[in-house]
């Protein structure tokens, strides 16, 4: 660790409100940011929105809104959701921002041109509107895009191409050696297999008539920089790359980790590093790809209409409950199916009857039996918890903490300090003192996972008072 840590989450498309899948990635980013801050690093955590897309223009039209007003409203809703979830991001970049984002895109483009990696070609292909990308036959199932359940349209046009294929061998080497690390190993192997099968050059621009928003191609006003040539650059443009104001870039690049869902691993592990190699910019150190949330067995997506709205859960159960559920039951390198019913059951079992009840039981005894507060030791992590956190196994980290919760519940059950106190007050005091210390250890472990819950428990222990209410039982 060199004292600084730069992490990013995907910039989301603003063609609809965010759903649980987005809240999930964002919460994971927040936990990583908090963990490294607590470790003593200077952390920079970037979030944002991917605004230069035709599907956003279509969404604005559908709602009868001006593009700018529409974008402002959605970006505002993203930030409002992050604030409610307690996301400790440092910057929110919007790719429609001509001052912050566009100079970086132009600079990267120019470097690709200068290094001979951009070429004009005619392209004919199958274009999926949902993906905003050309697809190949092998991406399709029964002639349809499996993610969007739509048949792609055949399209032919003049584009500038990025000569991605030239980097195949170098990328293979960097990924194999771990210089560019991909977590988990299964995804790394997938990317290596993809490189093994060979890369095709990709379209990096579209004619202005087809793409009405976005950065004009430097030196050719008839085209605009298209999707990945534009969006991926946010990770450095946000830091001032391509401008005189690039102190953050100099300080924080290369990124320590790009967090992505497995749907966009290819773009982050292949196209982005290839762009950076061509432009003479250092590669990010790591890409973390998590699995998908599914609902009814299919990827949760606004296109498929099977989304769970995080705002509804926030309203009903609060931010800490949502963070808890996402980290323990949604988080995985593989896919996981979630339902509102399971969320509700987990809330009552693990939070209301679990940590909420435990905290109030222990603090009730502490404030009744002990004349003064328990002095608590400086915190330290359980070794397997720390390993899980460093290796991005957050669901396991949560299991470990809830193991501690169960252990304290058992201990109270077995020792019964509330009975002992009637015969041997001193012994009961010792028992409760131990319980309070262990409760404080739980709070220490929860600091970066459930920051509010951790604060409430710590303040209760340290001030020797009953806790503010934590996770009231909710009956349906
Ligand atoms: N705009 C691009 C990303 C550009 S990054 C330079 C994009 N946006 S998106 O709005 O579609 O968001 C995709 C990301 O949202 C996924 O990579 C993932 O992080 C998150 N998720 C969206 N749906 C998800 C699930 N159903 N499950 C888990 N995460 C999901 O792609």
PDB file of C-alpha atoms and ligand atoms in Angstrom, residues 10-13 19 21-22 24-25 50 228 231-232 234-235 260-261 263-264 268 290-293 299-300 302, ligand 1:
ATOM      1  CA  UNK A  10     -19.244   2.236 -13.476  1.00  0.00           C
ATOM      2  CA  UNK A  11     -20.831   5.440 -14.630  1.00  0.00           C
ATOM      3  CA  UNK A  12     -24.454   4.422 -15.026  1.00  0.00           C
ATOM      4  CA  UNK A  13     -26.713   5.164 -17.959  1.00  0.00           C
ATOM      5  CA  UNK A  19     -32.302  -0.219  -9.462  1.00  0.00           C
ATOM      6  CA  UNK A  21     -28.139  -3.801  -9.302  1.00  0.00           C
ATOM      7  CA  UNK A  22     -26.721  -0.293  -9.347  1.00  0.00           C
ATOM      8  CA  UNK A  24     -25.246  -3.010  -5.178  1.00  0.00           C
ATOM      9  CA  UNK A  25     -22.145  -1.954  -7.165  1.00  0.00           C
ATOM     10  CA  UNK A  50     -22.734   8.004 -18.753  1.00  0.00           C
ATOM     11  CA  UNK A 228     -16.379   3.134 -25.046  1.00  0.00           C
ATOM     12  CA  UNK A 231     -17.234   6.567 -21.419  1.00  0.00           C
ATOM     13  CA  UNK A 232     -14.124   4.733 -20.220  1.00  0.00           C
ATOM     14  CA  UNK A 234     -14.156   9.232 -17.404  1.00  0.00           C
ATOM     15  CA  UNK A 235     -11.793   7.408 -15.041  1.00  0.00           C
ATOM     16  CA  UNK A 260     -17.682  -3.501 -12.494  1.00  0.00           C
ATOM     17  CA  UNK A 261     -20.488  -5.965 -13.002  1.00  0.00           C
ATOM     18  CA  UNK A 263     -21.483  -7.554 -18.071  1.00  0.00           C
ATOM     19  CA  UNK A 264     -18.837  -4.918 -18.730  1.00  0.00           C
ATOM     20  CA  UNK A 268     -12.680  -2.772 -18.775  1.00  0.00           C
ATOM     21  CA  UNK A 290     -19.049  -9.066  -9.357  1.00  0.00           C
ATOM     22  CA  UNK A 291     -21.991 -11.198 -10.457  1.00  0.00           C
ATOM     23  CA  UNK A 292     -25.529 -10.195 -11.319  1.00  0.00           C
ATOM     24  CA  UNK A 293     -28.567  -9.796  -9.182  1.00  0.00           C
ATOM     25  CA  UNK A 299     -30.640 -10.519 -14.764  1.00  0.00           C
ATOM     26  CA  UNK A 300     -32.367  -7.612 -13.121  1.00  0.00           C
ATOM     27  CA  UNK A 302     -34.602  -1.946 -16.604  1.00  0.00           C
TER      28      UNK A 302
HETATM   29  N1  LIG B   1     -22.671   3.074 -18.779  1.00  0.00           N
HETATM   30  C1  LIG B   1     -22.172   1.749 -18.771  1.00  0.00           C
HETATM   31  C2  LIG B   1     -20.917   1.633 -17.924  1.00  0.00           C
HETATM   32  C3  LIG B   1     -19.780   2.497 -18.364  1.00  0.00           C
HETATM   33  S1  LIG B   1     -18.431   2.404 -17.317  1.00  0.00           S
HETATM   34  C4  LIG B   1     -17.271   3.323 -18.080  1.00  0.00           C
HETATM   35  C5  LIG B   1     -23.218   0.814 -18.187  1.00  0.00           C
HETATM   36  N2  LIG B   1     -24.169   1.390 -17.441  1.00  0.00           N
HETATM   37  S2  LIG B   1     -25.383   0.632 -16.745  1.00  0.00           S
HETATM   38  O1  LIG B   1     -26.242   1.682 -16.222  1.00  0.00           O
HETATM   39  O2  LIG B   1     -25.979  -0.321 -17.617  1.00  0.00           O
HETATM   40  O3  LIG B   1     -24.780  -0.069 -15.500  1.00  0.00           O
HETATM   41  C6  LIG B   1     -24.114  -1.294 -15.614  1.00  0.00           C
HETATM   42  C7  LIG B   1     -23.545  -1.671 -14.266  1.00  0.00           C
HETATM   43  O4  LIG B   1     -24.571  -1.606 -13.257  1.00  0.00           O
HETATM   44  C8  LIG B   1     -23.055  -3.099 -14.191  1.00  0.00           C
HETATM   45  O5  LIG B   1     -21.750  -3.252 -14.629  1.00  0.00           O
HETATM   46  C9  LIG B   1     -23.173  -3.383 -12.724  1.00  0.00           C
HETATM   47  O6  LIG B   1     -22.087  -2.821 -12.060  1.00  0.00           O
HETATM   48  C10 LIG B   1     -24.454  -2.672 -12.361  1.00  0.00           C
HETATM   49  N3  LIG B   1     -25.616  -3.533 -12.568  1.00  0.00           N
HETATM   50  C11 LIG B   1     -26.676  -3.308 -13.405  1.00  0.00           C
HETATM   51  N4  LIG B   1     -27.551  -4.342 -13.315  1.00  0.00           N
HETATM   52  C12 LIG B   1     -27.066  -5.235 -12.427  1.00  0.00           C
HETATM   53  C13 LIG B   1     -27.555  -6.429 -11.859  1.00  0.00           C
HETATM   54  N5  LIG B   1     -28.714  -6.949 -12.205  1.00  0.00           N
HETATM   55  N6  LIG B   1     -26.797  -7.024 -10.922  1.00  0.00           N
HETATM   56  C14 LIG B   1     -25.619  -6.485 -10.471  1.00  0.00           C
HETATM   57  N7  LIG B   1     -25.148  -5.372 -10.976  1.00  0.00           N
HETATM   58  C15 LIG B   1     -25.796  -4.780 -12.007  1.00  0.00           C
HETATM   59  O7  LIG B   1     -23.122  -0.375 -18.410  1.00  0.00           O
END
